[in-house]
């Protein structure tokens, strides 16, 4: 057997991606577990299923590959793993798609959102081979090759090529139908590892329309070169410490593969090959291993613009990495968890260039499905895909600069490098967005006006420019308001809802790399006072409510408001606001024309006003003579008094206005009086009155009549605004004579032109009393002049009963008028000596007969005789 330098993975199982995945901390294992079982042959599936202790359920077999997926009781796992037909058992945990959860850790999702997917770049995957027709890759595998050169010189089968045609270098594979490796060989599905790594680097979910892809890889637009570099080893000594058979990768095959990739890149410059991914390695190297034979190939590729991205290994070295990752010009990758903690198994130390997530990553595996793997093998393609993304973003930038962009912008991860925890090292963790922006020039933003002033509710505007020296401005936004870009210019507009306010407006331009540039300007917003319109002021009487209705508007949409009305009489009251309507009412104490001014004030102190005319009409007062009490006689109310004795007149005046009132009395005998009642004595009321004091005044106005007479006493109540009301009462003043006169006496008194019993004035006054009280005089018999009185007292026809009745009736009335006979005096009408009526009653009874249509002579004579007797007896 010829001697060759062999690079063995830390464990064959690790190289093939068969890493035992710890169950997630958040999911407690169920009573039954679902497992993916790798078989020695596809035909062994039934035997393995039947042999499960406790029985297997939910059994599913893959269509072409030696896998069976099933649920088994947890205690049966040990026996299942020792089944001679079983190559390996991996629990099929229900992890969330790790590409979907790990990609955001490195901000790869943000980069893809910006449109940078690695399109136009190519990555080479030097691994166990790729399931070339897996839908996760679409048609983006542009070339395949196999380097598998076993050292089995004696033909004893110790080692075997894994190339599809069995040769040491297979060129027959085509990218449409044939893989670059025998995916089922050496008892393992060896293409799983390479397929998984390729999916992390460049898988694209949109290419798998029928499956359930876990999300995009890092560079879903990149092309892929698939290179198989592993050989099957069948001896225990060759595979130790792992069981035989296993797969190993010779350094010579790796060198040939690197050279071949460089040649493909040179022959196909349009592919723009940027990196070779080598998720493989072994050994314990605490310092650079630049004596490794692979360094020349790695350096040559680096010189050709192709980085070699290599896994650090999974041997739990705290301060060492595997080879060829220890080569100084390699781009060596360590592993983190999604929370940026380091893992126990991942090699680490100063030889690491970069770290990336590598725990429970779901990606593509053989037979068009997806599975979970962990290790630095999974971290490495994150970096490989990142280089493809950067190459597509910066086609002319050197790969060395791209590598520096990654390492200089990563998130620093500090970890211990010895068991005691006394020494540490810091390695950056990939941040693809930061790396993308490392070489980018941020946009430049300018503003035309450094300060903008506007009233609330008004449109504020500003303009400026947004340019990008090395790319394209993809958006322009503002911290408030809206921006309309146009070429390299932008226009900003905003309608502020409230003022006063001072704020800073930030204009942000974002370029195609997601980087931003900003500029600011000051925005000052002035408060705008409300605009007020008085719609109507309804007129009213004094001491009745005047109503004001109005509306207002305010551009300050968040303003609250208060309202008040100055009614023009020294009174200011609050108004009621309902939405933008305003209502108020007020009672004026006096008439007049007033200016009612409504003011609406916003929460910021801005005030707007409008005014309307409030017209208040005067209301006349009332007048009522309330005393003394009246007596009803012949259908009229009469105040009876006695000559020389004061009559206690009293009047009442009311007025809804706050007016001074004047009580004017006319007693009907030529005498008058006037009394003024002031609202606020001793001064007269102002005009208009400054207060609301409705009036209700009682005025006493006693009066003494000198002679017996009839009079009409009148009261006029006037307010100080010209309104007035009147009332009147009939007054009969009776005399105080003690000596009644017979008909003859009265005939003489009225016929004699000289003063006899009474003066002419007294005689006429007595006649006025008779006219008020009698139903005969002068309704039936005129009695307004002295001659008429004489005629009635001294009838010419002594035989006429009516005339005789009238004469004696008049003499009786004159006795009543001068006070010698009282209407209430008792009288005996039937001659029995007992009073059975009153003077007033017999007068009314006789007058009723006299004024009837056909009075009988006998009845008239009877009453005449009665009246004559009363006068004689008086």
PDB file of N, CA and C in Angstrom, residues 736-811:
ATOM      1  N   UNK A 736    -121.647 113.922  55.649  1.00  0.00           N
ATOM      2  CA  UNK A 736    -121.732 113.657  57.095  1.00  0.00           C
ATOM      3  C   UNK A 736    -122.950 114.347  57.739  1.00  0.00           C
ATOM      4  N   UNK A 737    -123.933 114.710  56.884  1.00  0.00           N
ATOM      5  CA  UNK A 737    -125.107 115.421  57.403  1.00  0.00           C
ATOM      6  C   UNK A 737    -125.917 114.508  58.324  1.00  0.00           C
ATOM      7  N   UNK A 738    -126.465 115.095  59.412  1.00  0.00           N
ATOM      8  CA  UNK A 738    -127.288 114.328  60.361  1.00  0.00           C
ATOM      9  C   UNK A 738    -128.789 114.601  60.183  1.00  0.00           C
ATOM     10  N   UNK A 739    -129.113 115.528  59.311  1.00  0.00           N
ATOM     11  CA  UNK A 739    -130.506 115.974  59.159  1.00  0.00           C
ATOM     12  C   UNK A 739    -130.974 115.679  57.749  1.00  0.00           C
ATOM     13  N   UNK A 740    -131.867 114.687  57.655  1.00  0.00           N
ATOM     14  CA  UNK A 740    -132.391 114.323  56.338  1.00  0.00           C
ATOM     15  C   UNK A 740    -133.428 115.348  55.896  1.00  0.00           C
ATOM     16  N   UNK A 741    -133.503 115.541  54.628  1.00  0.00           N
ATOM     17  CA  UNK A 741    -134.447 116.491  54.091  1.00  0.00           C
ATOM     18  C   UNK A 741    -135.604 115.812  53.392  1.00  0.00           C
ATOM     19  N   UNK A 742    -136.800 116.426  53.495  1.00  0.00           N
ATOM     20  CA  UNK A 742    -137.950 115.909  52.773  1.00  0.00           C
ATOM     21  C   UNK A 742    -137.863 116.388  51.340  1.00  0.00           C
ATOM     22  N   UNK A 743    -138.852 115.949  50.533  1.00  0.00           N
ATOM     23  CA  UNK A 743    -138.862 116.375  49.132  1.00  0.00           C
ATOM     24  C   UNK A 743    -138.915 117.891  49.064  1.00  0.00           C
ATOM     25  N   UNK A 744    -139.686 118.472  49.906  1.00  0.00           N
ATOM     26  CA  UNK A 744    -139.812 119.927  49.856  1.00  0.00           C
ATOM     27  C   UNK A 744    -138.489 120.594  50.169  1.00  0.00           C
ATOM     28  N   UNK A 745    -137.773 120.067  51.144  1.00  0.00           N
ATOM     29  CA  UNK A 745    -136.482 120.667  51.500  1.00  0.00           C
ATOM     30  C   UNK A 745    -135.542 120.632  50.308  1.00  0.00           C
ATOM     31  N   UNK A 746    -135.518 119.506  49.677  1.00  0.00           N
ATOM     32  CA  UNK A 746    -134.582 119.365  48.516  1.00  0.00           C
ATOM     33  C   UNK A 746    -135.056 120.188  47.323  1.00  0.00           C
ATOM     34  N   UNK A 747    -136.388 120.288  47.176  1.00  0.00           N
ATOM     35  CA  UNK A 747    -136.889 121.128  46.093  1.00  0.00           C
ATOM     36  C   UNK A 747    -136.413 122.565  46.293  1.00  0.00           C
ATOM     37  N   UNK A 748    -136.538 123.037  47.542  1.00  0.00           N
ATOM     38  CA  UNK A 748    -136.132 124.402  47.852  1.00  0.00           C
ATOM     39  C   UNK A 748    -134.617 124.563  47.658  1.00  0.00           C
ATOM     40  N   UNK A 749    -133.873 123.597  48.152  1.00  0.00           N
ATOM     41  CA  UNK A 749    -132.412 123.697  48.101  1.00  0.00           C
ATOM     42  C   UNK A 749    -131.918 123.779  46.663  1.00  0.00           C
ATOM     43  N   UNK A 750    -132.486 122.967  45.766  1.00  0.00           N
ATOM     44  CA  UNK A 750    -131.993 122.947  44.396  1.00  0.00           C
ATOM     45  C   UNK A 750    -132.614 124.036  43.522  1.00  0.00           C
ATOM     46  N   UNK A 751    -133.847 124.531  43.970  1.00  0.00           N
ATOM     47  CA  UNK A 751    -134.490 125.549  43.142  1.00  0.00           C
ATOM     48  C   UNK A 751    -133.932 126.921  43.482  1.00  0.00           C
ATOM     49  N   UNK A 752    -133.566 127.072  44.767  1.00  0.00           N
ATOM     50  CA  UNK A 752    -133.068 128.360  45.211  1.00  0.00           C
ATOM     51  C   UNK A 752    -131.620 128.512  44.729  1.00  0.00           C
ATOM     52  N   UNK A 753    -131.413 129.569  43.986  1.00  0.00           N
ATOM     53  CA  UNK A 753    -130.086 129.772  43.423  1.00  0.00           C
ATOM     54  C   UNK A 753    -129.089 130.249  44.469  1.00  0.00           C
ATOM     55  N   UNK A 754    -129.646 130.642  45.585  1.00  0.00           N
ATOM     56  CA  UNK A 754    -128.741 131.043  46.639  1.00  0.00           C
ATOM     57  C   UNK A 754    -128.317 129.849  47.444  1.00  0.00           C
ATOM     58  N   UNK A 755    -127.220 130.034  48.111  1.00  0.00           N
ATOM     59  CA  UNK A 755    -126.746 128.929  48.954  1.00  0.00           C
ATOM     60  C   UNK A 755    -127.746 128.714  50.058  1.00  0.00           C
ATOM     61  N   UNK A 756    -128.165 127.480  50.167  1.00  0.00           N
ATOM     62  CA  UNK A 756    -129.116 127.143  51.203  1.00  0.00           C
ATOM     63  C   UNK A 756    -128.469 126.081  52.068  1.00  0.00           C
ATOM     64  N   UNK A 757    -128.905 124.896  51.901  1.00  0.00           N
ATOM     65  CA  UNK A 757    -128.227 123.799  52.621  1.00  0.00           C
ATOM     66  C   UNK A 757    -126.840 123.527  52.037  1.00  0.00           C
ATOM     67  N   UNK A 758    -126.694 123.643  50.720  1.00  0.00           N
ATOM     68  CA  UNK A 758    -125.437 123.271  50.050  1.00  0.00           C
ATOM     69  C   UNK A 758    -125.083 124.299  48.991  1.00  0.00           C
ATOM     70  N   UNK A 759    -123.830 124.387  48.735  1.00  0.00           N
ATOM     71  CA  UNK A 759    -123.372 125.242  47.646  1.00  0.00           C
ATOM     72  C   UNK A 759    -123.658 124.533  46.340  1.00  0.00           C
ATOM     73  N   UNK A 760    -123.508 125.307  45.298  1.00  0.00           N
ATOM     74  CA  UNK A 760    -123.745 124.715  43.968  1.00  0.00           C
ATOM     75  C   UNK A 760    -122.820 123.547  43.732  1.00  0.00           C
ATOM     76  N   UNK A 761    -121.527 123.694  44.098  1.00  0.00           N
ATOM     77  CA  UNK A 761    -120.577 122.578  43.892  1.00  0.00           C
ATOM     78  C   UNK A 761    -121.012 121.365  44.682  1.00  0.00           C
ATOM     79  N   UNK A 762    -121.453 121.609  45.888  1.00  0.00           N
ATOM     80  CA  UNK A 762    -121.865 120.484  46.702  1.00  0.00           C
ATOM     81  C   UNK A 762    -123.096 119.810  46.093  1.00  0.00           C
ATOM     82  N   UNK A 763    -124.010 120.653  45.568  1.00  0.00           N
ATOM     83  CA  UNK A 763    -125.218 120.097  44.956  1.00  0.00           C
ATOM     84  C   UNK A 763    -124.848 119.231  43.754  1.00  0.00           C
ATOM     85  N   UNK A 764    -123.963 119.731  42.918  1.00  0.00           N
ATOM     86  CA  UNK A 764    -123.568 118.968  41.728  1.00  0.00           C
ATOM     87  C   UNK A 764    -122.854 117.662  42.121  1.00  0.00           C
ATOM     88  N   UNK A 765    -122.035 117.723  43.187  1.00  0.00           N
ATOM     89  CA  UNK A 765    -121.337 116.512  43.639  1.00  0.00           C
ATOM     90  C   UNK A 765    -122.329 115.482  44.150  1.00  0.00           C
ATOM     91  N   UNK A 766    -123.393 116.001  44.888  1.00  0.00           N
ATOM     92  CA  UNK A 766    -124.381 115.051  45.360  1.00  0.00           C
ATOM     93  C   UNK A 766    -125.068 114.358  44.193  1.00  0.00           C
ATOM     94  N   UNK A 767    -125.364 115.158  43.136  1.00  0.00           N
ATOM     95  CA  UNK A 767    -125.957 114.573  41.940  1.00  0.00           C
ATOM     96  C   UNK A 767    -125.036 113.506  41.333  1.00  0.00           C
ATOM     97  N   UNK A 768    -123.681 113.754  41.390  1.00  0.00           N
ATOM     98  CA  UNK A 768    -122.750 112.757  40.816  1.00  0.00           C
ATOM     99  C   UNK A 768    -122.783 111.452  41.596  1.00  0.00           C
ATOM    100  N   UNK A 769    -122.982 111.579  42.932  1.00  0.00           N
ATOM    101  CA  UNK A 769    -123.101 110.361  43.736  1.00  0.00           C
ATOM    102  C   UNK A 769    -124.327 109.582  43.317  1.00  0.00           C
ATOM    103  N   UNK A 770    -125.464 110.351  43.127  1.00  0.00           N
ATOM    104  CA  UNK A 770    -126.716 109.701  42.728  1.00  0.00           C
ATOM    105  C   UNK A 770    -126.550 109.016  41.388  1.00  0.00           C
ATOM    106  N   UNK A 771    -125.887 109.669  40.438  1.00  0.00           N
ATOM    107  CA  UNK A 771    -125.725 109.087  39.099  1.00  0.00           C
ATOM    108  C   UNK A 771    -124.949 107.774  39.167  1.00  0.00           C
ATOM    109  N   UNK A 772    -123.951 107.686  40.083  1.00  0.00           N
ATOM    110  CA  UNK A 772    -123.147 106.469  40.190  1.00  0.00           C
ATOM    111  C   UNK A 772    -123.963 105.337  40.801  1.00  0.00           C
ATOM    112  N   UNK A 773    -124.764 105.705  41.846  1.00  0.00           N
ATOM    113  CA  UNK A 773    -125.432 104.653  42.620  1.00  0.00           C
ATOM    114  C   UNK A 773    -126.799 104.268  42.061  1.00  0.00           C
ATOM    115  N   UNK A 774    -127.484 105.197  41.399  1.00  0.00           N
ATOM    116  CA  UNK A 774    -128.879 104.958  41.012  1.00  0.00           C
ATOM    117  C   UNK A 774    -128.966 104.274  39.652  1.00  0.00           C
ATOM    118  N   UNK A 775    -130.000 103.446  39.546  1.00  0.00           N
ATOM    119  CA  UNK A 775    -130.278 102.808  38.264  1.00  0.00           C
ATOM    120  C   UNK A 775    -131.300 103.612  37.464  1.00  0.00           C
ATOM    121  N   UNK A 776    -131.858 104.658  38.112  1.00  0.00           N
ATOM    122  CA  UNK A 776    -132.849 105.475  37.425  1.00  0.00           C
ATOM    123  C   UNK A 776    -132.223 106.772  36.942  1.00  0.00           C
ATOM    124  N   UNK A 777    -131.349 107.321  37.796  1.00  0.00           N
ATOM    125  CA  UNK A 777    -130.677 108.577  37.446  1.00  0.00           C
ATOM    126  C   UNK A 777    -129.223 108.265  37.077  1.00  0.00           C
ATOM    127  N   UNK A 778    -128.786 108.552  35.914  1.00  0.00           N
ATOM    128  CA  UNK A 778    -129.559 109.215  34.903  1.00  0.00           C
ATOM    129  C   UNK A 778    -129.776 108.283  33.710  1.00  0.00           C
ATOM    130  N   UNK A 779    -129.923 106.977  34.011  1.00  0.00           N
ATOM    131  CA  UNK A 779    -130.232 106.052  32.930  1.00  0.00           C
ATOM    132  C   UNK A 779    -131.653 106.284  32.397  1.00  0.00           C
ATOM    133  N   UNK A 780    -132.550 106.608  33.383  1.00  0.00           N
ATOM    134  CA  UNK A 780    -133.956 106.793  32.994  1.00  0.00           C
ATOM    135  C   UNK A 780    -134.326 108.282  32.974  1.00  0.00           C
ATOM    136  N   UNK A 781    -133.760 108.940  33.973  1.00  0.00           N
ATOM    137  CA  UNK A 781    -134.071 110.378  34.116  1.00  0.00           C
ATOM    138  C   UNK A 781    -132.751 111.125  34.128  1.00  0.00           C
ATOM    139  N   UNK A 782    -132.497 112.030  33.187  1.00  0.00           N
ATOM    140  CA  UNK A 782    -131.232 112.768  33.163  1.00  0.00           C
ATOM    141  C   UNK A 782    -131.023 113.561  34.450  1.00  0.00           C
ATOM    142  N   UNK A 783    -129.758 113.536  34.918  1.00  0.00           N
ATOM    143  CA  UNK A 783    -129.491 114.219  36.179  1.00  0.00           C
ATOM    144  C   UNK A 783    -128.064 114.756  36.174  1.00  0.00           C
ATOM    145  N   UNK A 784    -127.693 115.464  35.105  1.00  0.00           N
ATOM    146  CA  UNK A 784    -126.339 115.958  35.011  1.00  0.00           C
ATOM    147  C   UNK A 784    -126.253 117.466  35.275  1.00  0.00           C
ATOM    148  N   UNK A 785    -127.399 118.160  35.318  1.00  0.00           N
ATOM    149  CA  UNK A 785    -127.368 119.606  35.515  1.00  0.00           C
ATOM    150  C   UNK A 785    -128.344 119.988  36.625  1.00  0.00           C
ATOM    151  N   UNK A 786    -128.187 121.187  37.089  1.00  0.00           N
ATOM    152  CA  UNK A 786    -129.080 121.680  38.142  1.00  0.00           C
ATOM    153  C   UNK A 786    -130.525 121.733  37.642  1.00  0.00           C
ATOM    154  N   UNK A 787    -130.791 122.264  36.442  1.00  0.00           N
ATOM    155  CA  UNK A 787    -132.177 122.295  35.964  1.00  0.00           C
ATOM    156  C   UNK A 787    -132.782 120.894  35.887  1.00  0.00           C
ATOM    157  N   UNK A 788    -131.983 119.935  35.488  1.00  0.00           N
ATOM    158  CA  UNK A 788    -132.505 118.568  35.407  1.00  0.00           C
ATOM    159  C   UNK A 788    -132.854 118.075  36.801  1.00  0.00           C
ATOM    160  N   UNK A 789    -132.054 118.439  37.798  1.00  0.00           N
ATOM    161  CA  UNK A 789    -132.352 118.044  39.172  1.00  0.00           C
ATOM    162  C   UNK A 789    -133.648 118.699  39.651  1.00  0.00           C
ATOM    163  N   UNK A 790    -133.803 120.006  39.347  1.00  0.00           N
ATOM    164  CA  UNK A 790    -135.023 120.722  39.756  1.00  0.00           C
ATOM    165  C   UNK A 790    -136.223 120.092  39.091  1.00  0.00           C
ATOM    166  N   UNK A 791    -136.095 119.754  37.829  1.00  0.00           N
ATOM    167  CA  UNK A 791    -137.196 119.162  37.090  1.00  0.00           C
ATOM    168  C   UNK A 791    -137.605 117.842  37.697  1.00  0.00           C
ATOM    169  N   UNK A 792    -136.624 117.078  38.125  1.00  0.00           N
ATOM    170  CA  UNK A 792    -136.954 115.770  38.701  1.00  0.00           C
ATOM    171  C   UNK A 792    -137.570 115.923  40.085  1.00  0.00           C
ATOM    172  N   UNK A 793    -137.108 116.939  40.853  1.00  0.00           N
ATOM    173  CA  UNK A 793    -137.613 117.113  42.205  1.00  0.00           C
ATOM    174  C   UNK A 793    -139.003 117.770  42.223  1.00  0.00           C
ATOM    175  N   UNK A 794    -139.311 118.544  41.204  1.00  0.00           N
ATOM    176  CA  UNK A 794    -140.550 119.325  41.171  1.00  0.00           C
ATOM    177  C   UNK A 794    -141.281 119.047  39.862  1.00  0.00           C
ATOM    178  N   UNK A 795    -141.870 117.818  39.808  1.00  0.00           N
ATOM    179  CA  UNK A 795    -142.545 117.467  38.549  1.00  0.00           C
ATOM    180  C   UNK A 795    -143.783 118.351  38.340  1.00  0.00           C
ATOM    181  N   UNK A 796    -144.083 118.644  37.138  1.00  0.00           N
ATOM    182  CA  UNK A 796    -145.214 119.505  36.796  1.00  0.00           C
ATOM    183  C   UNK A 796    -146.531 118.745  36.880  1.00  0.00           C
ATOM    184  N   UNK A 797    -146.466 117.451  36.606  1.00  0.00           N
ATOM    185  CA  UNK A 797    -147.684 116.656  36.596  1.00  0.00           C
ATOM    186  C   UNK A 797    -147.766 115.920  37.923  1.00  0.00           C
ATOM    187  N   UNK A 798    -148.554 116.417  38.810  1.00  0.00           N
ATOM    188  CA  UNK A 798    -148.639 115.823  40.138  1.00  0.00           C
ATOM    189  C   UNK A 798    -149.434 114.547  40.143  1.00  0.00           C
ATOM    190  N   UNK A 799    -150.149 114.278  39.077  1.00  0.00           N
ATOM    191  CA  UNK A 799    -150.959 113.084  39.001  1.00  0.00           C
ATOM    192  C   UNK A 799    -150.199 111.890  38.410  1.00  0.00           C
ATOM    193  N   UNK A 800    -149.038 112.140  37.884  1.00  0.00           N
ATOM    194  CA  UNK A 800    -148.291 111.055  37.207  1.00  0.00           C
ATOM    195  C   UNK A 800    -147.514 110.269  38.260  1.00  0.00           C
ATOM    196  N   UNK A 801    -147.844 108.948  38.457  1.00  0.00           N
ATOM    197  CA  UNK A 801    -147.158 108.159  39.501  1.00  0.00           C
ATOM    198  C   UNK A 801    -145.649 108.069  39.274  1.00  0.00           C
ATOM    199  N   UNK A 802    -145.253 108.017  38.018  1.00  0.00           N
ATOM    200  CA  UNK A 802    -143.823 107.860  37.740  1.00  0.00           C
ATOM    201  C   UNK A 802    -143.067 109.114  38.143  1.00  0.00           C
ATOM    202  N   UNK A 803    -143.645 110.263  37.804  1.00  0.00           N
ATOM    203  CA  UNK A 803    -142.952 111.491  38.142  1.00  0.00           C
ATOM    204  C   UNK A 803    -142.866 111.652  39.654  1.00  0.00           C
ATOM    205  N   UNK A 804    -143.989 111.339  40.323  1.00  0.00           N
ATOM    206  CA  UNK A 804    -143.990 111.430  41.756  1.00  0.00           C
ATOM    207  C   UNK A 804    -142.966 110.450  42.381  1.00  0.00           C
ATOM    208  N   UNK A 805    -142.887 109.247  41.825  1.00  0.00           N
ATOM    209  CA  UNK A 805    -141.899 108.252  42.284  1.00  0.00           C
ATOM    210  C   UNK A 805    -140.490 108.814  42.139  1.00  0.00           C
ATOM    211  N   UNK A 806    -140.216 109.433  40.958  1.00  0.00           N
ATOM    212  CA  UNK A 806    -138.877 109.959  40.691  1.00  0.00           C
ATOM    213  C   UNK A 806    -138.506 111.046  41.694  1.00  0.00           C
ATOM    214  N   UNK A 807    -139.466 111.924  41.994  1.00  0.00           N
ATOM    215  CA  UNK A 807    -139.165 113.052  42.881  1.00  0.00           C
ATOM    216  C   UNK A 807    -138.790 112.544  44.266  1.00  0.00           C
ATOM    217  N   UNK A 808    -139.589 111.637  44.833  1.00  0.00           N
ATOM    218  CA  UNK A 808    -139.308 111.133  46.171  1.00  0.00           C
ATOM    219  C   UNK A 808    -138.058 110.231  46.177  1.00  0.00           C
ATOM    220  N   UNK A 809    -137.826 109.494  45.071  1.00  0.00           N
ATOM    221  CA  UNK A 809    -136.600 108.656  44.980  1.00  0.00           C
ATOM    222  C   UNK A 809    -135.373 109.546  44.996  1.00  0.00           C
ATOM    223  N   UNK A 810    -135.407 110.666  44.200  1.00  0.00           N
ATOM    224  CA  UNK A 810    -134.245 111.541  44.134  1.00  0.00           C
ATOM    225  C   UNK A 810    -133.978 112.179  45.493  1.00  0.00           C
ATOM    226  N   UNK A 811    -135.026 112.584  46.179  1.00  0.00           N
ATOM    227  CA  UNK A 811    -134.807 113.204  47.485  1.00  0.00           C
ATOM    228  C   UNK A 811    -134.191 112.185  48.452  1.00  0.00           C
TER     229      UNK A 811
END
